[in-house]
Amino acid sequence: MNTQLSDRINSVTPSATLEMAAKARELRAAGKDIIGLSLGEPDFNTPEYIKQAAIQAVNDDYNSYTPVDGYVDLKDAIITKFKRDNDLSYNHSQLVVSTGAKQALYNVAQVVLNDGDEVVLPCPYWVSYSDIVKLAGGVPVEVATSIDTDFKMTPEQLEAAITPKTKMLWYSSPCNPSGSIYSKEELRALADVLQKYPQIVVVSDEIYEHINYGVTAHASMAAFEDMYDRTVTVNGVAKAFAMTGWRIGYIGAPTYIARACNKLQGQVTSGANCIAQRAVITALVESPDRVQFMIDKFKGRRTLILDLLNNIEGFKCNEPEGAFYVFPDVTAHFGKTYKGTTINNASDFAMYLLEHANVATVTGDAFGNGNCIRISYAASEDEIKEAVSRIKTALS
Ligand code: PMP
Ligand code: GLU
C-alpha cells in the first residue's frame, strides 16, 4: 500500500478478471501455451453491418463532442430497443449513454449512495460490483446463495438482508458468473418484498439479455409498474454484439437518477466516443436476430463444456441458462495435494490450473463465492476441449 495515495484507491481490489487476463497475456509472451478461459469476452469479430456504420461515421466527419448523455438519435434507438425487447417506455431525459456498462454502473453508485448506505448483492455477483459500491462510500451486503438454489436469492433472503440503511439491491440477470436467470415470477416475488421498503433503488444489470439459451425468458424488474420509478435498467453492446472494446453501455432510469448521472459524466468524461455511438445506433435498431448465430454457438459450447467438466471428478456444475460462464463448485478438491501443491481454496485451485494445466480461469472469491471458479466458454470448441483435457490431466 502506498500512503501517498488516497485511502479510497488503496481500498480498491484490482479487477480479478482483468488481472487474470493480464497474467495469461504475460505468460503467453514468455512463451507459455496458455488457454484463456478467464475473460468474459466474445471471441467473435464485431458484425460487418455494425463495422460499416462506424466507417460511415468516420467518413461523415463525426468528430466533435457528443451530447454528454449521448446522441439524440442513439437515444431514439435505445428507446426502440427497450420497447421492442423489454416492453419498457423511456423518454430521452431518462437515458444516459456511457463508456461501457461499467461506467454506467459506476455513475449510478456515485449519484445514489451516501457513506454507509448498504447495497444488497446476491452472491455470486459480477466482480466489479462490490468495489464500485465501496468507491461510492457504500457498504456491500453479500447474500450467499449456492448451487442448490441455482445461485439465486430467495425473497426470504432479501428480506433478511434489508436494514434501515439499505439503499440498493443490485444484481445481474442473466448472471455473471453463474449464468442463472431470474424468471418474471421470481423477480415479482423479490419486488413484493421491496414494496415495504420504498427507499430501495434496484439496479438491474441486463447486459447478457440476448445471451439466453431459451429455458427462462428474460424479464426486467422495471417492467413491473410498481418498480418502474425506482429501477435502473443497465445494458450495453459489449457481449451480444461482440463489441467489448467499443465501450458503450447505457441506462434507462428514473429521471432524477439519469440527470444526476449526466451531471457527473459531464465532469468526468464529457460523454462516450462519437464513432462508437454511431455504430451502436445500427446495432440496436437492427433486429437482435442478426447476432443469433453467436448465441447459437455459445449454446453449443455450453453443452460441450458441461459434458466435459461433468466427466471430471470434483466439478459440480450448475446448468447456466444464459451468459457464457460456468461456475463449478470445486470444494471437493480443497485439502488435496496435487504435484506437491496443496489446494486450500478456490484461489489456490485457479492458480494450480494456471500453473499446471496452462488454463486461465478466475477464482470464485472475486465474485463473492469462495467455493467455485469461473470458466468462460467464450472460446473455440477446440480450445474448450484442449483446456478441459489439460485440467483433467493436471488433476489426475
Ligand atoms: N455487467 C456485467 C455483468 C458484466 O459482465 C460486464 C463485463 N463487461 C459489465 C457489466 C461491463 O460491461 P462493459 O464492457 O460494457 O463495461
Ligand atoms: N465483464 C467481463 C468479465 O467478467 C470483462 C472483464 C471486466 O470487465 O472485468 O470477465
Coordinates of C-alpha atoms and ligand atoms in Angstrom, one line a residue:
M1 CA 0.0 0.0 0.0
N2 CA 1.3 3.4 -0.9
T3 CA 0.4 6.0 1.7
Q4 CA 0.9 8.8 -0.8
L5 CA -2.2 7.5 -2.4
S6 CA -5.7 8.1 -1.2
D7 CA -7.4 5.7 1.2
R8 CA -10.1 5.4 -1.5
I9 CA -7.8 3.8 -4.1
N10 CA -5.9 1.8 -1.5
S11 CA -9.1 0.1 -0.5
V12 CA -9.9 -1.0 -4.1
T13 CA -9.2 -4.6 -5.1
P14 CA -7.9 -4.8 -8.7
S15 CA -10.4 -6.4 -11.1
A16 CA -9.7 -10.1 -10.8
T17 CA -11.0 -10.8 -14.4
L18 CA -8.8 -8.2 -16.0
E19 CA -5.8 -9.2 -13.7
M20 CA -6.1 -12.9 -14.7
A21 CA -6.3 -11.9 -18.4
A22 CA -3.2 -9.8 -18.0
K23 CA -1.4 -12.6 -16.3
A24 CA -2.3 -15.0 -19.1
R25 CA -1.1 -12.5 -21.6
E26 CA 2.2 -12.1 -19.8
L27 CA 2.8 -15.9 -19.6
R28 CA 1.9 -16.2 -23.3
A29 CA 4.5 -13.5 -24.1
A30 CA 7.0 -15.6 -22.1
G31 CA 6.4 -18.5 -24.4
K32 CA 3.8 -20.5 -22.4
D33 CA 0.9 -22.0 -24.2
I34 CA -1.9 -20.6 -22.1
I35 CA -5.6 -21.2 -22.9
G36 CA -7.5 -18.2 -21.6
L37 CA -10.9 -19.0 -20.2
S38 CA -10.8 -16.2 -17.7
L39 CA -12.1 -13.1 -19.5
G40 CA -15.8 -12.7 -20.4
E41 CA -15.2 -11.6 -23.9
P42 CA -16.8 -13.0 -27.1
D43 CA -14.2 -14.5 -29.4
F44 CA -16.1 -13.2 -32.5
N45 CA -15.5 -10.1 -34.5
T46 CA -17.9 -7.2 -34.4
P47 CA -20.5 -8.0 -37.2
E48 CA -19.8 -6.4 -40.5
Y49 CA -23.0 -4.3 -40.7
I50 CA -22.1 -2.6 -37.4
K51 CA -18.5 -2.0 -38.5
Q52 CA -19.8 -0.4 -41.7
A53 CA -21.8 2.1 -39.6
A54 CA -18.7 3.1 -37.8
I55 CA -16.7 3.5 -41.1
Q56 CA -19.5 5.6 -42.4
A57 CA -19.5 7.8 -39.3
V58 CA -15.7 8.4 -39.7
N59 CA -16.3 9.4 -43.4
D60 CA -19.2 11.6 -42.4
D61 CA -16.9 13.5 -40.1
Y62 CA -18.4 12.7 -36.8
N63 CA -15.6 14.0 -34.7
S64 CA -17.0 16.6 -32.3
Y65 CA -18.0 16.2 -28.6
T66 CA -21.4 14.5 -28.5
P67 CA -24.2 15.5 -26.1
V68 CA -22.8 14.3 -22.6
D69 CA -25.6 11.7 -22.3
G70 CA -25.4 10.5 -25.9
Y71 CA -26.6 11.5 -29.4
V72 CA -30.3 12.1 -29.7
D73 CA -30.7 9.5 -32.4
L74 CA -28.8 7.0 -30.4
K75 CA -31.3 7.7 -27.6
D76 CA -34.1 7.1 -30.2
A77 CA -32.5 3.7 -30.9
I78 CA -32.3 2.9 -27.2
I79 CA -36.0 3.8 -26.8
T80 CA -36.8 1.5 -29.7
K81 CA -34.7 -1.3 -28.2
F82 CA -36.2 -1.0 -24.7
K83 CA -39.8 -1.0 -26.1
R84 CA -39.1 -3.9 -28.6
D85 CA -37.2 -6.2 -26.2
N86 CA -38.4 -5.3 -22.7
D87 CA -41.7 -3.5 -23.1
L88 CA -40.2 -0.6 -21.3
S89 CA -41.1 3.0 -22.2
Y90 CA -38.4 5.7 -21.6
N91 CA -38.1 9.3 -22.7
H92 CA -34.9 11.0 -23.7
S93 CA -34.3 12.5 -20.2
Q94 CA -34.3 9.0 -18.7
L95 CA -31.4 7.7 -20.8
V96 CA -27.7 8.1 -20.4
V97 CA -25.1 6.6 -22.7
S98 CA -21.7 5.9 -21.0
T99 CA -18.3 4.4 -21.7
G100 CA -19.4 0.8 -21.2
A101 CA -21.9 -0.6 -18.8
K102 CA -19.2 -0.5 -16.2
Q103 CA -19.2 3.3 -16.2
A104 CA -23.0 3.3 -16.3
L105 CA -22.9 1.3 -13.1
Y106 CA -20.2 3.4 -11.5
N107 CA -22.3 6.6 -12.3
V108 CA -25.4 5.2 -10.6
A109 CA -23.5 4.2 -7.5
Q110 CA -21.9 7.6 -7.3
V111 CA -25.1 9.5 -7.6
V112 CA -27.3 7.3 -5.4
L113 CA -25.1 6.2 -2.5
N114 CA -24.1 8.2 0.6
D115 CA -21.4 7.0 3.0
G116 CA -22.6 4.0 4.9
D117 CA -25.5 3.1 2.7
E118 CA -25.9 -0.6 2.3
V119 CA -26.3 -2.4 -1.0
V120 CA -27.7 -5.9 -1.2
L121 CA -25.6 -8.0 -3.5
P122 CA -26.8 -11.6 -4.1
C123 CA -23.7 -13.8 -4.4
P124 CA -22.1 -14.6 -6.7
Y125 CA -22.1 -11.2 -8.3
W126 CA -20.1 -9.7 -11.0
V127 CA -16.6 -8.9 -9.9
S128 CA -16.7 -5.1 -10.0
Y129 CA -20.0 -4.5 -8.1
S130 CA -18.5 -4.6 -4.6
D131 CA -15.6 -2.2 -5.5
I132 CA -17.9 0.2 -7.4
V133 CA -20.1 0.3 -4.3
K134 CA -17.2 0.8 -2.0
L135 CA -15.8 3.6 -4.2
A136 CA -19.1 5.4 -3.7
G137 CA -18.9 5.0 0.1
G138 CA -21.4 2.2 0.1
V139 CA -21.3 -1.0 2.1
P140 CA -21.8 -4.2 0.1
V141 CA -24.1 -6.7 2.0
E142 CA -23.4 -10.1 0.4
V143 CA -26.2 -12.6 0.4
A144 CA -24.8 -16.1 -0.1
T145 CA -26.6 -18.5 -2.4
S146 CA -25.4 -21.9 -3.6
I147 CA -25.6 -24.3 -6.5
D148 CA -28.6 -25.9 -4.8
T149 CA -30.8 -22.8 -5.5
D150 CA -29.2 -22.3 -8.9
F151 CA -27.3 -19.4 -7.3
K152 CA -30.5 -17.3 -6.9
M153 CA -31.5 -15.2 -3.9
T154 CA -34.9 -16.1 -2.4
P155 CA -37.4 -13.4 -1.2
E156 CA -36.8 -14.6 2.4
Q157 CA -33.0 -14.0 2.0
L158 CA -33.7 -10.5 0.6
E159 CA -36.0 -9.6 3.4
A160 CA -33.4 -10.8 6.0
A161 CA -30.6 -8.7 4.4
I162 CA -32.6 -5.4 4.5
T163 CA -31.8 -3.0 7.3
P164 CA -32.8 0.7 7.7
K165 CA -29.5 1.6 5.9
T166 CA -30.3 -0.4 2.8
K167 CA -30.4 1.9 -0.3
M168 CA -30.0 -0.5 -3.2
L169 CA -30.5 -4.0 -4.5
W170 CA -28.1 -4.8 -7.3
Y171 CA -27.9 -7.9 -9.5
S172 CA -27.3 -9.2 -13.0
S173 CA -29.7 -11.5 -14.9
P174 CA -28.5 -13.4 -16.8
C175 CA -25.9 -13.5 -14.1
N176 CA -22.2 -13.2 -14.5
P177 CA -20.7 -15.5 -13.2
S178 CA -23.4 -18.2 -12.7
G179 CA -25.5 -17.8 -15.9
S180 CA -28.6 -18.0 -13.8
I181 CA -31.7 -16.1 -14.9
Y182 CA -34.4 -14.8 -12.7
S183 CA -37.8 -15.6 -14.1
K184 CA -40.6 -12.9 -14.2
E185 CA -42.2 -14.7 -11.3
E186 CA -39.0 -14.8 -9.2
L187 CA -38.5 -11.1 -9.9
R188 CA -42.1 -10.4 -8.9
A189 CA -41.5 -12.2 -5.6
L190 CA -38.5 -10.0 -4.9
A191 CA -40.5 -6.9 -5.9
D192 CA -43.2 -7.9 -3.4
V193 CA -40.6 -7.8 -0.6
L194 CA -39.4 -4.4 -1.8
Q195 CA -42.9 -2.9 -1.5
K196 CA -42.3 -2.5 2.2
Y197 CA -39.1 -0.6 1.6
P198 CA -39.7 2.3 -0.8
Q199 CA -36.2 3.8 -0.2
I200 CA -34.5 0.9 -2.0
V201 CA -33.4 1.5 -5.6
V202 CA -32.9 -1.5 -7.8
V203 CA -30.0 -1.8 -10.3
S204 CA -30.9 -4.5 -12.8
D205 CA -27.8 -5.3 -15.0
E206 CA -29.2 -6.9 -18.2
I207 CA -26.1 -6.8 -20.3
Y208 CA -26.4 -10.6 -21.1
E209 CA -30.1 -10.3 -22.0
H210 CA -29.7 -11.7 -25.5
I211 CA -27.3 -14.5 -24.5
N212 CA -30.2 -16.6 -23.3
Y213 CA -30.5 -20.3 -24.1
G214 CA -34.2 -20.4 -24.1
V215 CA -35.1 -22.0 -20.8
T216 CA -36.2 -18.9 -18.8
A217 CA -37.4 -15.9 -20.7
H218 CA -35.6 -12.6 -20.0
A219 CA -37.5 -10.3 -17.6
S220 CA -36.9 -6.8 -16.5
M221 CA -37.6 -5.5 -13.0
A222 CA -38.6 -2.1 -14.4
A223 CA -41.4 -3.7 -16.4
F224 CA -43.4 -4.1 -13.2
E225 CA -45.4 -0.8 -12.9
D226 CA -44.8 -0.5 -9.2
M227 CA -41.0 -0.9 -9.7
Y228 CA -40.5 1.3 -12.7
D229 CA -39.9 4.5 -10.8
R230 CA -37.1 3.1 -8.7
T231 CA -35.3 0.7 -11.0
V232 CA -32.3 1.5 -13.1
T233 CA -32.0 -0.8 -16.1
V234 CA -28.4 -1.2 -17.3
N235 CA -27.5 -2.6 -20.6
G236 CA -24.7 -2.4 -23.2
V237 CA -23.5 -3.8 -26.5
A238 CA -20.2 -5.5 -25.4
K239 CA -21.5 -9.0 -25.1
A240 CA -24.3 -9.8 -27.5
F241 CA -22.8 -7.7 -30.3
A242 CA -19.1 -8.6 -29.7
M243 CA -18.2 -5.0 -29.1
T244 CA -16.2 -5.1 -25.8
G245 CA -13.6 -2.6 -26.9
W246 CA -16.1 -0.1 -28.3
R247 CA -17.0 0.8 -24.8
I248 CA -20.7 1.7 -25.0
G249 CA -23.3 1.0 -22.2
Y250 CA -26.4 2.8 -21.2
I251 CA -29.1 3.1 -18.6
G252 CA -32.9 3.7 -18.6
A253 CA -33.7 5.2 -15.2
P254 CA -36.0 7.4 -13.2
T255 CA -35.3 11.0 -14.5
Y256 CA -33.7 12.2 -11.3
I257 CA -31.1 9.5 -11.4
A258 CA -30.4 9.8 -15.1
R259 CA -30.0 13.6 -14.9
A260 CA -27.6 13.1 -11.9
C261 CA -25.5 10.7 -14.0
N262 CA -25.5 13.2 -16.8
K263 CA -24.2 15.8 -14.4
L264 CA -21.5 13.5 -13.1
Q265 CA -20.4 12.4 -16.6
G266 CA -20.2 16.0 -17.7
Q267 CA -17.4 16.5 -15.2
V268 CA -15.7 13.2 -15.8
T269 CA -15.7 12.0 -19.4
S270 CA -17.8 14.6 -21.4
G271 CA -19.6 11.6 -23.0
A272 CA -18.8 8.4 -24.8
N273 CA -16.8 8.0 -28.0
C274 CA -18.7 9.5 -31.0
I275 CA -17.8 6.8 -33.6
A276 CA -18.8 4.0 -31.3
Q277 CA -22.1 5.7 -30.5
R278 CA -22.9 5.9 -34.3
A279 CA -22.2 2.2 -34.7
V280 CA -24.4 1.3 -31.7
I281 CA -27.4 3.0 -33.3
T282 CA -27.1 0.4 -36.0
A283 CA -26.5 -2.4 -33.5
L284 CA -29.7 -1.5 -31.6
V285 CA -32.0 -0.6 -34.4
E286 CA -31.4 -3.8 -36.4
S287 CA -33.1 -7.0 -35.2
P288 CA -31.3 -9.0 -32.5
D289 CA -31.8 -11.9 -34.8
R290 CA -28.7 -10.8 -36.7
V291 CA -26.5 -11.8 -33.8
Q292 CA -28.3 -15.0 -33.0
F293 CA -25.6 -17.1 -34.8
M294 CA -23.2 -16.1 -32.0
I295 CA -25.7 -17.1 -29.3
D296 CA -26.3 -20.4 -31.0
K297 CA -22.5 -21.0 -31.0
F298 CA -22.3 -20.2 -27.3
K299 CA -25.2 -22.6 -26.6
G300 CA -23.3 -25.4 -28.4
R301 CA -20.1 -24.6 -26.4
R302 CA -22.1 -24.6 -23.1
T303 CA -23.3 -28.2 -23.8
L304 CA -19.8 -29.2 -24.8
I305 CA -18.1 -27.8 -21.7
L306 CA -20.7 -29.1 -19.3
D307 CA -20.4 -32.6 -20.8
L308 CA -16.6 -32.4 -20.5
L309 CA -16.5 -30.9 -17.0
N310 CA -19.1 -33.4 -15.6
N311 CA -16.6 -36.1 -16.6
I312 CA -14.0 -34.8 -14.2
E313 CA -14.3 -35.8 -10.6
G314 CA -14.9 -32.9 -8.1
F315 CA -16.5 -30.5 -10.6
K316 CA -20.1 -29.8 -9.5
C317 CA -21.6 -27.7 -12.3
N318 CA -24.9 -25.7 -12.4
E319 CA -26.6 -25.5 -15.8
P320 CA -26.2 -21.9 -16.9
E321 CA -29.3 -20.6 -18.7
G322 CA -27.5 -17.6 -20.2
A323 CA -24.3 -15.6 -20.4
F324 CA -21.1 -17.6 -21.3
Y325 CA -19.7 -18.8 -18.0
V326 CA -19.9 -21.9 -15.9
F327 CA -19.3 -21.6 -12.2
P328 CA -18.5 -25.1 -10.9
D329 CA -18.2 -25.8 -7.2
V330 CA -14.7 -27.3 -6.7
T331 CA -14.7 -27.7 -2.9
A332 CA -14.2 -31.5 -3.4
H333 CA -10.6 -30.5 -4.3
F334 CA -9.9 -28.5 -1.2
G335 CA -7.4 -30.1 1.1
K336 CA -6.0 -32.3 -1.6
T337 CA -2.4 -32.2 -2.8
Y338 CA -1.5 -32.4 -6.5
K339 CA 2.1 -32.5 -7.8
G340 CA 3.3 -31.2 -4.4
T341 CA 0.8 -28.3 -4.2
T342 CA -1.9 -28.3 -1.6
I343 CA -5.2 -26.7 -2.7
N344 CA -6.7 -24.9 0.3
N345 CA -9.3 -22.7 -1.5
A346 CA -10.6 -21.6 -4.9
S347 CA -7.8 -19.1 -5.5
D348 CA -5.2 -21.9 -5.0
F349 CA -7.2 -24.1 -7.4
A350 CA -7.4 -21.4 -10.1
M351 CA -3.6 -20.8 -9.6
Y352 CA -2.9 -24.5 -9.8
L353 CA -4.8 -24.8 -13.1
L354 CA -2.9 -21.8 -14.5
E355 CA 0.5 -23.2 -13.5
H356 CA -0.1 -27.0 -14.1
A357 CA -2.7 -27.1 -16.8
N358 CA -1.8 -23.8 -18.5
V359 CA -5.5 -22.8 -18.3
A360 CA -6.6 -19.4 -17.0
T361 CA -9.8 -19.3 -15.0
V362 CA -11.0 -16.9 -12.3
T363 CA -11.4 -17.7 -8.6
G364 CA -14.9 -17.5 -7.3
D365 CA -13.7 -15.3 -4.4
A366 CA -13.7 -12.4 -6.8
F367 CA -17.4 -13.0 -7.2
G368 CA -18.2 -13.4 -3.6
N369 CA -18.3 -17.2 -3.6
G370 CA -15.1 -19.0 -2.5
N371 CA -16.4 -22.5 -3.3
C372 CA -16.3 -22.1 -7.1
I373 CA -14.2 -21.0 -10.0
R374 CA -15.5 -19.2 -13.1
I375 CA -14.8 -20.6 -16.5
S376 CA -15.6 -18.5 -19.6
Y377 CA -16.6 -20.6 -22.6
A378 CA -16.4 -17.7 -25.0
A379 CA -13.7 -19.7 -26.7
S380 CA -13.5 -22.1 -29.7
E381 CA -14.6 -25.7 -29.3
D382 CA -11.0 -26.8 -29.9
E383 CA -9.8 -24.6 -27.1
I384 CA -12.5 -25.8 -24.7
K385 CA -11.7 -29.4 -25.5
E386 CA -8.0 -28.9 -25.0
A387 CA -8.4 -26.9 -21.8
V388 CA -10.7 -29.4 -20.1
S389 CA -8.4 -32.3 -21.2
R390 CA -5.4 -30.4 -19.6
I391 CA -7.4 -29.8 -16.5
K392 CA -8.3 -33.5 -16.2
T393 CA -4.6 -34.5 -16.6
A394 CA -3.4 -31.9 -14.1
L395 CA -5.9 -33.3 -11.5
S396 CA -5.3 -37.0 -12.2
Ligands
PMP1 N1 -22.0 -6.0 -16.1 C1 -21.7 -7.3 -16.2 C2 -22.5 -8.4 -15.5 C3 -20.5 -7.7 -17.0 O1 -20.2 -9.0 -17.1 C4 -19.7 -6.7 -17.6 C5 -18.5 -7.1 -18.2 N2 -18.1 -6.5 -19.2 C6 -20.2 -5.4 -17.4 C7 -21.3 -5.1 -16.7 C8 -19.4 -4.2 -18.0 O2 -19.7 -4.2 -19.4 P1 -18.9 -3.1 -20.3 O3 -17.9 -3.9 -21.0 O4 -20.0 -2.6 -21.3 O5 -18.4 -2.0 -19.5
GLU2 N1 -17.1 -8.5 -17.8 C1 -16.1 -9.3 -18.3 C2 -15.7 -10.4 -17.3 O1 -16.4 -10.5 -16.3 C3 -14.9 -8.5 -18.8 C4 -13.9 -8.1 -17.8 C5 -14.3 -7.0 -16.9 O2 -14.8 -6.0 -17.4 O3 -14.0 -7.1 -15.7 O4 -14.8 -11.1 -17.4

